[in-house]
Phi, psi and omega in degrees: 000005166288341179237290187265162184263122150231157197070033159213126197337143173306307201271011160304285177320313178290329168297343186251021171314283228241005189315171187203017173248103183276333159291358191259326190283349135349248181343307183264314186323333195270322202283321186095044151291092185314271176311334162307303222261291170328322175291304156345285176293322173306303195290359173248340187293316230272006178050066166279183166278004193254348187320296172301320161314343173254016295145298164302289172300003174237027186270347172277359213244342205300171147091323202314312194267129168278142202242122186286172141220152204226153175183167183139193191277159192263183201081334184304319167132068161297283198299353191245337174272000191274305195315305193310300164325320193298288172022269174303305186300300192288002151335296218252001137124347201266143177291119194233132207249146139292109148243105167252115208288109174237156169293126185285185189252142173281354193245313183248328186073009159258187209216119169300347214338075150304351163327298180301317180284006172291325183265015188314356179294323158302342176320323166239048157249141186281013162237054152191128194225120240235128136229133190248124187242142175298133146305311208043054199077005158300124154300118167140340224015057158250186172245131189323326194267356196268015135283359148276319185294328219276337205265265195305348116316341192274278212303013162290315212122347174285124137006261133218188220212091176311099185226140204249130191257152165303162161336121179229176165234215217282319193246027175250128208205017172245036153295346171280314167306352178254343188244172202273300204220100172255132188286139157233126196244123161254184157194152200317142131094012160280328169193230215210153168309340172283350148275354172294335171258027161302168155309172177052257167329279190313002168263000170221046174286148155272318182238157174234166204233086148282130191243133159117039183276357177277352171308141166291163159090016192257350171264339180283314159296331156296311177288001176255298198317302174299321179302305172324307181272351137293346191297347213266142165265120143226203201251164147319069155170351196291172193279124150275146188270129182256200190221135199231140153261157191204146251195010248294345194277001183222034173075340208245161222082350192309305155311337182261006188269309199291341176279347187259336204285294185277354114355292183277348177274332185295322176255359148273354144289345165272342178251011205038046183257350156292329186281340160330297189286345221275300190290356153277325159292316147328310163292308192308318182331284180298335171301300207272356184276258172017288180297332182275353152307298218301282150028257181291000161254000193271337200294300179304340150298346173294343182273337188266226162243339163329294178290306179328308199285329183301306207293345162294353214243296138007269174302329187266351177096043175270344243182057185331149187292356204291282185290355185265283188305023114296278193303355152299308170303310174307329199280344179293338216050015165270000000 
């Protein structure tokens, strides 16, 4: 879904540059109408007022596409290992969404998303569609917006839906909550066995990818993941993280990545643990739509005399922060 548009008028195609009609633009994102689906995802990065109507409207949709997360440090071959997946995905017939996340500058807030030119082998197939998203200061190493665009893939039609994280470190970890299934890519010559058993990332691999296995030290890295993940305790049935070497620049592991994948897919559907993940995913959703009201009416008090006065009230010791955020809250009506 990334290069041709088919079955749809030029000037049709062209009426949806700017379009502000969320059933039509429905309507051609499903037909694989390219630019329907790009107008979309701009209008939810861009926190439009049409955001809850597209929002309705693809809600008939959820659930649909198995959603992939690709992570890890930067430098591993995230975007060459995602390219290689798509590949593999579009073998077998299935239609596949991008979203690749890259980091913004703290200073100007663009973003080169050099992701996308990593995938040009795909540029013109019409069962894949590549989108590079700015963080824009999102933490976590995502984009604040990438759990609606993942939404406006689903109602397009993808299969499945790839999402590829910035460069992240120890403690960016909230592709397991969007995804079904998250890969962590590793590669020779990131640390020592005492990082291997840290905290954070590495606790929420489904699968781990050492990529770049043709590397010295690439075996030593496979034996600390596998040790690392005996050290871990589980119940009886539960999912072990398996472990893949991979080549990615040169195609090869691609199969065994794309086989741990559907693997980890058999069990979360025999254990009922996707709808599980599906409905958690959903609560952070609903959580973080919520709180960023809650946000935006306290941001609006700032405007008024209340938090000002609190926070003077504060500062001189009238008032523990405690009790100044309950009479805040009160002032919310929550």
């Amino acid at each position: 879904m990334s290069g041709t548009i088919e079955n749809v008028p030029a000037a049709a195609t062209g009426s949806v540059r700017r379009s502000r009609d969320v059933p039509m633009l429905v309507e051609r994102a499903r037909a694989g109408d390219h630019r329907a689906v790009a107008r979309l995802i701009t209008l939810v990065e861009n926190g439009d007022e049409l955001l809850r109507d597209i929002a309705a409207a693809l809600a008939p949709y959820a659930g649909q596409a198995q959603v992939v997360g690709l992570t890890g440090s930067p430098g591993v071959g995230k975007s060459t290992t995602t390219n290689e997946l798509v590949r593999a995905l579009r073998a077998r017939g299935h239609r596949v969404g991008v979203l690749a996340v890259d980091p913004s500058s703290p200073f100007t807030g663009g973003a080169i998303l050099g992701d996308r030119v990593r995938m040009q082998d795909h540029a013109t197939d019409p069962g894949v569609y590549i989108r590079s998203m700015s963080s824009r200061g999102h933490l976590g190493g995502l984009a604040a917006a990438t759990p609606q665009a993942v939404r406006v893939l689903e109602g397009a039609g993808c299969d499945v839906v790839l999402v590829e994280t910035v460069g992240v470190g120890q403690a960016e970890v909230e592709v397991a909550s969007l995804a079904d299934t998250t890969l962590v890519l590793l590669a020779p010559g990131m640390g020592d066995a005492i990082q291997a058993v840290k905290a954070g990332i590495l606790e929420i691999a489904d699968v781990f990818v050492v990529n770049k296995a043709d590397r010295d030290g690439a075996d030593a890295t496979y034996r600390d993941i596998q040790g690392m993940i005996a050290l871990g305790e589980r119940g009886p049935g539960e999912w072990r993280p398996q472990v893949v070497r991979a080549v990615a620049a040169r195609g090869e592991g691609i199969d065994d990545i794309a086989a741990a994948v559907d693997k980890h897919r058999t069990w979360l559907v025999e254990r009922g643990e996707l709808r599980r993940r599906q409905e958690a995913r959903a609560a952070a959703e609903i959580e973080a739509i919520a709180v960023g009201v809650l946000r935006d009416r306290i941001g609006s008090l700032r405007d008024g005399t209340e938090l000002p006065s609190l926070a003077a009230k504060v500062a001189e010791g009238a008032i523990d922060p405690y009790a100044a955020a309950d009479e805040l809250l009160a002032q919310l009506g929550t």
